[in-house]
XYZ file of C-alpha atoms in Angstrom:
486
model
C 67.058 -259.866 6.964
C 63.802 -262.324 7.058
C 62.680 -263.542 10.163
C 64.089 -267.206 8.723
C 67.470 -265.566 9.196
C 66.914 -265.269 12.569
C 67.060 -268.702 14.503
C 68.543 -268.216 17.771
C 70.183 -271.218 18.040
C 71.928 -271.053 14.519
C 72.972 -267.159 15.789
C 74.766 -268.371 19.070
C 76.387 -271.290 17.619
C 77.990 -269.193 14.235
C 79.022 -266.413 17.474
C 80.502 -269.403 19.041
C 82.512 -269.929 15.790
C 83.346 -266.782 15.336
C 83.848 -265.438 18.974
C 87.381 -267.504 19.123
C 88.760 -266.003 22.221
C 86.488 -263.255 23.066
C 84.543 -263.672 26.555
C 80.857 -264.678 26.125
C 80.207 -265.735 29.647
C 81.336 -264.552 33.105
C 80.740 -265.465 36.707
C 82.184 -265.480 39.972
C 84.729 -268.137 41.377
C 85.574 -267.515 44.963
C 86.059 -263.453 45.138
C 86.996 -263.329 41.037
C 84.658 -262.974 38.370
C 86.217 -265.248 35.372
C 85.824 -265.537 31.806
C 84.159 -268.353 29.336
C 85.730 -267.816 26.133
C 83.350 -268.186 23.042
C 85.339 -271.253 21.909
C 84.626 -273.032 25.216
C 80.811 -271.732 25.301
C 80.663 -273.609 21.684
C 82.658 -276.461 22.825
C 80.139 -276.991 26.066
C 77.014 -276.444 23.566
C 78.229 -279.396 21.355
C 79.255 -281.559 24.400
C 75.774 -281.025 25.959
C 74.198 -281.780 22.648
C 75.958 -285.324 22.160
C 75.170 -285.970 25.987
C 71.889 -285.931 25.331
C 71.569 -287.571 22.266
C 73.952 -290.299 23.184
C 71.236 -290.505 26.447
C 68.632 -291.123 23.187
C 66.996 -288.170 23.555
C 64.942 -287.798 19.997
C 63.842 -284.246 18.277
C 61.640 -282.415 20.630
C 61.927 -284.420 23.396
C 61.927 -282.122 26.683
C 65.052 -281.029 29.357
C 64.321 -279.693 32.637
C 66.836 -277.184 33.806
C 66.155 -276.606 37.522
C 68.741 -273.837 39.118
C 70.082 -270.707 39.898
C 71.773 -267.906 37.105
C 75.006 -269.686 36.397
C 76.911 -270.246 33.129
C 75.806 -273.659 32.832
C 72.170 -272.858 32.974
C 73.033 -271.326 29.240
C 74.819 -274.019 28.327
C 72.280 -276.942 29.252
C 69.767 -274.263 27.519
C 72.024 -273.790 24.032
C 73.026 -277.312 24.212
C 69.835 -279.224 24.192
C 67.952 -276.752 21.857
C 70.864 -276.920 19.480
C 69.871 -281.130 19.297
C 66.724 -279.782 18.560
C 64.868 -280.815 21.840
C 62.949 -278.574 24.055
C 64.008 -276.978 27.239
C 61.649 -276.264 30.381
C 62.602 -274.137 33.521
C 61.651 -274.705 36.457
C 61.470 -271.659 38.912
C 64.632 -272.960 41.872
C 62.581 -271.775 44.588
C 60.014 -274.572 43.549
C 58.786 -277.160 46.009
C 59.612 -280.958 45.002
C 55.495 -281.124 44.365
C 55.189 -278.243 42.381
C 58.797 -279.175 40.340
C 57.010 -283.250 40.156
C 53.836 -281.670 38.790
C 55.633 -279.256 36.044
C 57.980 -282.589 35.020
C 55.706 -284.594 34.641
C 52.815 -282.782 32.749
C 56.231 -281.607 30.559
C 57.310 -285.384 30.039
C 60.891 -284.034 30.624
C 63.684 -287.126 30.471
C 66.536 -285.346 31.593
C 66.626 -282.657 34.362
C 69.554 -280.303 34.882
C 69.831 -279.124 38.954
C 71.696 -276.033 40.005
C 72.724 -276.697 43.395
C 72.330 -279.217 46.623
C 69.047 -278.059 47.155
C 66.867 -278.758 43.872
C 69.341 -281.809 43.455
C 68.004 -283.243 47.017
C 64.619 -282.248 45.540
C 64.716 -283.963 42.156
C 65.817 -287.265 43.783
C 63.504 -287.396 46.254
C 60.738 -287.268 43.848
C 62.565 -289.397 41.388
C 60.469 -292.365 40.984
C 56.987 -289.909 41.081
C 57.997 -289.106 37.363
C 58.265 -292.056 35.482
C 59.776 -290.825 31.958
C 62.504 -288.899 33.839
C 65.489 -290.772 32.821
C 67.991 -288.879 34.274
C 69.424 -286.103 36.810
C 72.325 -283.594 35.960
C 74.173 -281.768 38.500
C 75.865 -279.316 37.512
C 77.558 -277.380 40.483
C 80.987 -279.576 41.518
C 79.989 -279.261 44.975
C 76.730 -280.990 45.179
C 76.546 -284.176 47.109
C 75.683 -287.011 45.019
C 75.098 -289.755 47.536
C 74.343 -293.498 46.444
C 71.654 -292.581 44.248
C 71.261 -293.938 40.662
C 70.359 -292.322 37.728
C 72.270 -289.220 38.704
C 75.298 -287.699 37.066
C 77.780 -284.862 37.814
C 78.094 -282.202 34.815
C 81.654 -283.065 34.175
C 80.364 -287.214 33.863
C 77.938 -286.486 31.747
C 80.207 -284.514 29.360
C 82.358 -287.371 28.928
C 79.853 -289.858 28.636
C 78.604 -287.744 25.760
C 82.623 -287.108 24.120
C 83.179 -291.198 25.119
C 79.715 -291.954 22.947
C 80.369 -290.006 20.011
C 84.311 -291.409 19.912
C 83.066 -294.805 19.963
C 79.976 -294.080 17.503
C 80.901 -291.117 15.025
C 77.447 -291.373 13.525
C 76.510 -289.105 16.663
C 78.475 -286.265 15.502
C 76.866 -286.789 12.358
C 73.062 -286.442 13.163
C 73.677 -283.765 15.186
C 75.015 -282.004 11.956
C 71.816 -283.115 10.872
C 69.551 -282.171 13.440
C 71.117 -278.611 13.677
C 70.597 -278.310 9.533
C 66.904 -279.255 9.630
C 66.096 -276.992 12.377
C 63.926 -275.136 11.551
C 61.481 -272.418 13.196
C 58.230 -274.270 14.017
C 60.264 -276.344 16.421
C 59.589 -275.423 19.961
C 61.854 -273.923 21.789
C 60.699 -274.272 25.643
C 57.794 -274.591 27.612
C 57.446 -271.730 30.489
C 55.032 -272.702 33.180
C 53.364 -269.717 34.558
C 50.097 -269.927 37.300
C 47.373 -267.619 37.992
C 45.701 -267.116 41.157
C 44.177 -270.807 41.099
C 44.746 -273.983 39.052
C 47.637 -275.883 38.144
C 50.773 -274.226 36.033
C 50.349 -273.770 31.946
C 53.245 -274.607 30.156
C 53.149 -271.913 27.990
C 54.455 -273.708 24.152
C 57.059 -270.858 22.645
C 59.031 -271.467 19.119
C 61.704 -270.329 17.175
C 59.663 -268.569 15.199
C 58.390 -266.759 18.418
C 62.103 -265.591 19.501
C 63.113 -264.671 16.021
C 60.607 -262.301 15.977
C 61.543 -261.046 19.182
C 65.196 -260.511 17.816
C 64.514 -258.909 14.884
C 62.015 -256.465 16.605
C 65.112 -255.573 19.246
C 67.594 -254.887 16.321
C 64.754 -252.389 15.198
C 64.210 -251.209 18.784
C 67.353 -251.129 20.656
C 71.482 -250.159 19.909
C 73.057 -253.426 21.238
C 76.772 -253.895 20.364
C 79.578 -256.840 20.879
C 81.037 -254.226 23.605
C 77.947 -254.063 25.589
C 78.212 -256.039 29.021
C 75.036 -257.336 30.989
C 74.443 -258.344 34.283
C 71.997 -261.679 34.390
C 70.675 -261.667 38.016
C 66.453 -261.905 37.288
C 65.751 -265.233 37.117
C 66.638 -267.083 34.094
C 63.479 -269.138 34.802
C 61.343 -266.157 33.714
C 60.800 -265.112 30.048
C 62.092 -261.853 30.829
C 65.401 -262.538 31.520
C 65.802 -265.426 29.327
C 65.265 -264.026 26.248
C 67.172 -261.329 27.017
C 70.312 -263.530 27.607
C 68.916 -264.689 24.152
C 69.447 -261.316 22.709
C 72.649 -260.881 24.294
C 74.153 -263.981 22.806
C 72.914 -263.334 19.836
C 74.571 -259.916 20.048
C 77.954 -261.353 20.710
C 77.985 -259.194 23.710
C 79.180 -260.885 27.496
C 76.523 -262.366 29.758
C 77.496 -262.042 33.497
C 75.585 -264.235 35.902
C 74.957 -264.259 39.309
C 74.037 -267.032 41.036
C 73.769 -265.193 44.660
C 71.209 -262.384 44.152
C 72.352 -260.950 47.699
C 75.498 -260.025 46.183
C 73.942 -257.571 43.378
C 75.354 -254.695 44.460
C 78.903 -255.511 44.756
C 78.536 -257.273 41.383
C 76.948 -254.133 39.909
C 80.414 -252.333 40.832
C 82.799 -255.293 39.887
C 81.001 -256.007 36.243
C 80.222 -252.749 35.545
C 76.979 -253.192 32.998
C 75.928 -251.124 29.847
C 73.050 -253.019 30.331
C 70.610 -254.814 32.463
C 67.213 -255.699 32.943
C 65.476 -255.132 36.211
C 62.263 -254.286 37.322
C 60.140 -251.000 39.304
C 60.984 -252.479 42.810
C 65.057 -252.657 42.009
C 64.700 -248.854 40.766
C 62.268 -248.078 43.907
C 64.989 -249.083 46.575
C 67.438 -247.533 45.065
C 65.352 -244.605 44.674
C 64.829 -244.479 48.460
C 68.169 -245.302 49.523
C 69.548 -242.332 47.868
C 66.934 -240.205 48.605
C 67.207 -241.197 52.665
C 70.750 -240.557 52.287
C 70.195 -237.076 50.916
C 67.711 -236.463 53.985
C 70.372 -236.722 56.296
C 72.987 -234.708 54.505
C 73.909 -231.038 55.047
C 71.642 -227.930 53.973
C 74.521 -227.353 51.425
C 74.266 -230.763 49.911
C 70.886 -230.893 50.035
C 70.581 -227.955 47.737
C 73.288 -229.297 45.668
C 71.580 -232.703 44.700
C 68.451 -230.453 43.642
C 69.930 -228.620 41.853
C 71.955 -231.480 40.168
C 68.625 -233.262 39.211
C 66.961 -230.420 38.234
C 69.824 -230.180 35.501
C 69.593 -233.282 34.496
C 66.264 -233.602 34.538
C 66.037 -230.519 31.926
C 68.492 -232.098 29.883
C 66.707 -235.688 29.702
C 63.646 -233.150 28.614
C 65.835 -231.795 25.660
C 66.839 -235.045 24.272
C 63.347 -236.825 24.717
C 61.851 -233.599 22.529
C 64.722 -233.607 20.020
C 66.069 -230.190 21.404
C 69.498 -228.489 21.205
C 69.858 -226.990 24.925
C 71.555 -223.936 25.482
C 74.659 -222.869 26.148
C 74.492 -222.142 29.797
C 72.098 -225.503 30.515
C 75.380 -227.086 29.004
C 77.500 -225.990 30.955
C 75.489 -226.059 34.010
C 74.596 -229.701 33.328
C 78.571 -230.552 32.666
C 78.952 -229.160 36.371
C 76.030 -230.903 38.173
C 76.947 -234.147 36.302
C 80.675 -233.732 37.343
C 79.507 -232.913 41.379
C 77.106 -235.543 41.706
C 75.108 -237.286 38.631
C 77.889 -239.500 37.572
C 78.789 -240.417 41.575
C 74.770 -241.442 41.639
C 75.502 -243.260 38.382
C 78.243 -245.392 39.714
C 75.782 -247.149 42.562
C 75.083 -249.344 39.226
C 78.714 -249.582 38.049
C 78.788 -245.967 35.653
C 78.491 -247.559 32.202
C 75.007 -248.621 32.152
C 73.022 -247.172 28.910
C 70.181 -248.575 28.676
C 68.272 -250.800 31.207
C 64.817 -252.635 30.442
C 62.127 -252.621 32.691
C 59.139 -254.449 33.038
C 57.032 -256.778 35.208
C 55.281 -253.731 36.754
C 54.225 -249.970 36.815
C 57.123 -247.787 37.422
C 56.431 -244.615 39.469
C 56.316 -241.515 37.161
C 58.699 -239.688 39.504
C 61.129 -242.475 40.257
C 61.308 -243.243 35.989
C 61.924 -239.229 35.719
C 64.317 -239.251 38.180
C 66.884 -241.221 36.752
C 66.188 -240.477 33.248
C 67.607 -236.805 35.117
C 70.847 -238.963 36.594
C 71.441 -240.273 32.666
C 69.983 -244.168 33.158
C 67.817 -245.102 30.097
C 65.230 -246.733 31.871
C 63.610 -248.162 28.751
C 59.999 -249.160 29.840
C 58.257 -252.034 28.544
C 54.896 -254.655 28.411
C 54.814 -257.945 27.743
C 54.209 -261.868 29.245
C 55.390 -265.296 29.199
C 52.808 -265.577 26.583
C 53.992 -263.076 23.781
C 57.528 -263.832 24.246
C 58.319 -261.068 26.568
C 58.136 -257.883 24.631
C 54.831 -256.198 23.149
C 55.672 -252.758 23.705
C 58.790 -250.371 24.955
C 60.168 -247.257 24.220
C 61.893 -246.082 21.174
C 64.997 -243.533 21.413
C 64.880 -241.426 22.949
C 61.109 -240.858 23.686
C 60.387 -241.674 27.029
C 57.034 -241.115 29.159
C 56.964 -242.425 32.639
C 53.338 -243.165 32.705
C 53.330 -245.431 29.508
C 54.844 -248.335 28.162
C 56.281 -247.220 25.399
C 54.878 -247.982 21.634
C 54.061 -251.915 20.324
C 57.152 -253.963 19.135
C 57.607 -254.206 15.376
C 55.604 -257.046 14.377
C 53.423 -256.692 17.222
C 49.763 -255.834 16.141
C 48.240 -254.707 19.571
C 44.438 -252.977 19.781
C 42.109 -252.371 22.549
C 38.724 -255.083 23.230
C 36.038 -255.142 25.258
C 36.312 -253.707 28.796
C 39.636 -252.114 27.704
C 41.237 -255.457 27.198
C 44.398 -254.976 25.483
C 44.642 -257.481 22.760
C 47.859 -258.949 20.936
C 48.132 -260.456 17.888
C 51.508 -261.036 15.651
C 54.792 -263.411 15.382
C 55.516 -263.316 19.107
C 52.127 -264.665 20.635
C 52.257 -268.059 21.827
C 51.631 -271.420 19.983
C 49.227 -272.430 23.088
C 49.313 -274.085 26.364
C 50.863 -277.264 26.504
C 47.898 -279.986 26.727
C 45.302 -277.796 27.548
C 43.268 -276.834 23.817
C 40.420 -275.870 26.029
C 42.023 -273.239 28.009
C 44.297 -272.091 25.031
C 41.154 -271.313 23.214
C 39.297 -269.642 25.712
C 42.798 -266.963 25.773
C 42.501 -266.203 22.186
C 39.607 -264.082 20.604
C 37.670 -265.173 17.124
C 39.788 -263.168 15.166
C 43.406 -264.678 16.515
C 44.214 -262.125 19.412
C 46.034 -263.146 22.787
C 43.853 -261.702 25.477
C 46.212 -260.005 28.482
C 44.051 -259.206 31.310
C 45.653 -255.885 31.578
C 43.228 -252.802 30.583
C 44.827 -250.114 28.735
C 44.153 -247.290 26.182
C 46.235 -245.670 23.593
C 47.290 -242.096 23.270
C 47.194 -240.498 19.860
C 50.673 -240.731 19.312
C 50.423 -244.317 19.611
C 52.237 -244.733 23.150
C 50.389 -247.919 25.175
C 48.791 -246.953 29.189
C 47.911 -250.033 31.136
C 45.155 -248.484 33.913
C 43.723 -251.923 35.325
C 44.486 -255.538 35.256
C 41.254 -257.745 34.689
C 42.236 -260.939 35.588
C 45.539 -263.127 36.247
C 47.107 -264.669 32.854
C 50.373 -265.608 34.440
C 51.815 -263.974 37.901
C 55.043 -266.611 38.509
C 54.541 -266.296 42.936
C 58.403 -267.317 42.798
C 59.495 -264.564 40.666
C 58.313 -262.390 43.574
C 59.980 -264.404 46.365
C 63.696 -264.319 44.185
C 63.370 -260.160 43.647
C 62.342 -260.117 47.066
C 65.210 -261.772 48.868
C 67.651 -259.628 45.708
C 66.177 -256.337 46.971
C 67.007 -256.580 50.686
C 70.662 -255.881 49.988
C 69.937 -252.471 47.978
């Protein structure tokens, strides 16, 4: 297929068609994770849509979606892009300044909250932001108090179905809008900060995340089947396009809004895959590895051994080697004893996890490459759309970042720089020509900041990182409170 083929929004909604019953969607109620059919996903997408439009919201016009993982976060996301407007996160764990200072500069009209929290903090700096029109709340519990200009989800939903009853015309442009889409449109506007200044909103189209998903087809095995676990924010490229890549799998997106409770979701969902980053692999890493300290002589020497089978059998199917007989066997025993018991901490299904966002250890990757996780390494930023390099199957080497993304033309520049140039690299920065120009080289390449060098085989080393492009501070904050549990 052409990258044309490959809008996102035109790929959810015919899965959404087709999906009927099957679950898209999960998350926990009470103590039970429950299912959102592909039907109702489809159904919520068109209801947002309408809501907005019947608001007057006009092609391109910007949405704010302010909250936690949840179901709803997708469906505010699907459902405005899908009337052709634009969508801009806003990292929960913002202040009410910085969240003022990232609506405004975005001229976003209507702002979806997650819970009590960035509901309290979108009203109180309401009248601050002039063109915002109106505030969406989408958990039932939130408070609403007296306040105007404030809707719960399920209101807004019917105001949206009520509008297009009375007017049928609505339900007819947005059969429009979704046939002229088209992939210049914008899709969202990330706001990412360096070390000083105000945020960029970095300006990312469909043509952007089509090139993303046809790279991952080439790139990665991902099936209807396959189950992920959404807990990295959904604020942060990373994890948002991969829910993008899951949808437009047709595989089920589980999300959880309470990070503390990853590791009891981990054994409840059970993921083939997930995206995390070095520090999740780190703690695990040490907890099993304190565990084993403490253990017996006996199973000390067993879990050694175990590795060291696994570890030789990773080896054999990185190189493209048959192993022998007895390493077989021996491997069949050591995975019986203890690799697949190690395996279960993340539910026992997972294969294949992305990683990025950081330098993973060399003997932490190795190590559970031995246990049978695909830890599939990766680069990339806010500003290239996520991915620029990963790993192919099944090469793996734990002190690179794999090889550059179909597409992806990457070289090295002056002081090392590692440049980026193809169909994922960023229209700009939203308002700012000046500073968009200065991040771009004369002959079209995205300067990083990261220093790096390239093997002969082709396989991508970052060594240094020359300056700060985008480091999201709240990113940090949400994996930080996530890894306490594990």
């Amino acid at each position: 297929m052409t990258i044309t083929e490959f809008h996102i929004v035109k790929k959810v909604r015919q899965r959404a068609i087709d999906g009927g019953d099957k679950i898209a969607l999960k998350h926990k109620v009470g103590g039970d994770w429950q299912g959102i059919s592909w039907k109702q996903f489809g159904q919520q997408m068109d209801a947002v849509s309408l809501a907005l439009m019947a608001q007057g919201l006009s092609v391109q016009d910007k949405v704010g979606i302010n909250s936690n993982n949840m179901p709803k976060w997708s469906m505010a996301d699907l459902g405005s892009l899908q009337a052709r407007l634009v969508t801009v996160p806003i990292y929960p764990t913002n202040t009410a300044e910085q969240s003022a200072y990232v609506i405004e500069n975005a001229d976003v009209k209507v702002l979806f909250v997650g819970e009590q929290e960035q509901y309290d903090a979108a009203v109180s700096i309401f009248d601050e932001c002039p063109q915002l029109e109106l505030i969406v709340a989408m958990s039932e519990d939130i408070n609403l108090g007296e306040h105007s200009n404030v809707l719960s989800w399920d209101a807004f939903i019917e105001q949206g179905q009520q509008a297009s009853a009375e007017k049928p015309e609505l339900q007819q442009e947005l059969d429009q809008r979704i046939e002229d889409a088209n992939l210049d449109d914008l899709v969202t506007l990330i706001y990412t900060s360096g070390t000083t200044g105000q945020p960029k909103g970095v300006m990312l189209d469909y043509a952007n995340f089509a090139s993303q998903l046809k790279g991952h087809d080439e790139r990665l095995s991902l099936g209807e089947d396959d189950v992920s676990l959404c807990f990295l924010p959904l604020s942060h490229v990373f994890e948002r396009a991969w829910t993008m890549y899951v949808l437009y799998k047709g595989a089920t997106n589980c999300y959880l809004i309470d990070t503390m409770q990853v590791r009891e979701a981990l054994g409840e969902v059970k993921p083939t895959v997930m995206c995390a980053v070095p520090r999740f692999y780190e703690k695990i890493f040490s907890a099993i590895h304190e565990k084993v300290s403490r253990a017996s002589f006996v199973k000390k020497a067993m879990f050694t051994w175990a590795v060291n089978m696994g570890a030789r059998m990773a080896l054999c199917k990185q190189e493209g080697r048959e192993p022998s007989l007895v390493l077989k066997k021996s491997h069949a025993l050591a995975d019986k004893l203890v690799l697949a018991k190690l395996r279960e901490l993340l539910g026992g299904r997972i294969k294949m996890m992305p990683c990025g966002g950081a330098k993973l250890d060399e003997t932490i990757g190795r190590f559970f490459h031995a246990l049978g996780l695909n830890v599939k390494l990766g680069y990339g930023m806010t500003e290239t759309t996520a991915t620029v390099s990963c790993w192919d199957e099944p090469a793996f080497n734990p002190d690179s970042i794999g090889t550059s993304m179909p597409g992806a033309q990457v070289k090295i520049g002056e002081n090392n720089e590692i440049l980026v140039r193809g169909p994922m690299v960023m229209r700009g920065y939203y308002k700012l020509p000046e500073e968009t120009a200065k991040t771009f080289d004369e002959h079209g390449f995205l300067k990083t900041g990261d220093a790096g060098h390239f093997d002969d085989n082709g396989n991508l080393f970052i060594t240094d990182r020359i300056k700060e492009l985008m480091k999201p501070r709240v990113v940090s904050i949400l994996l930080l409170r996530l890894l306490k549990v594990l």
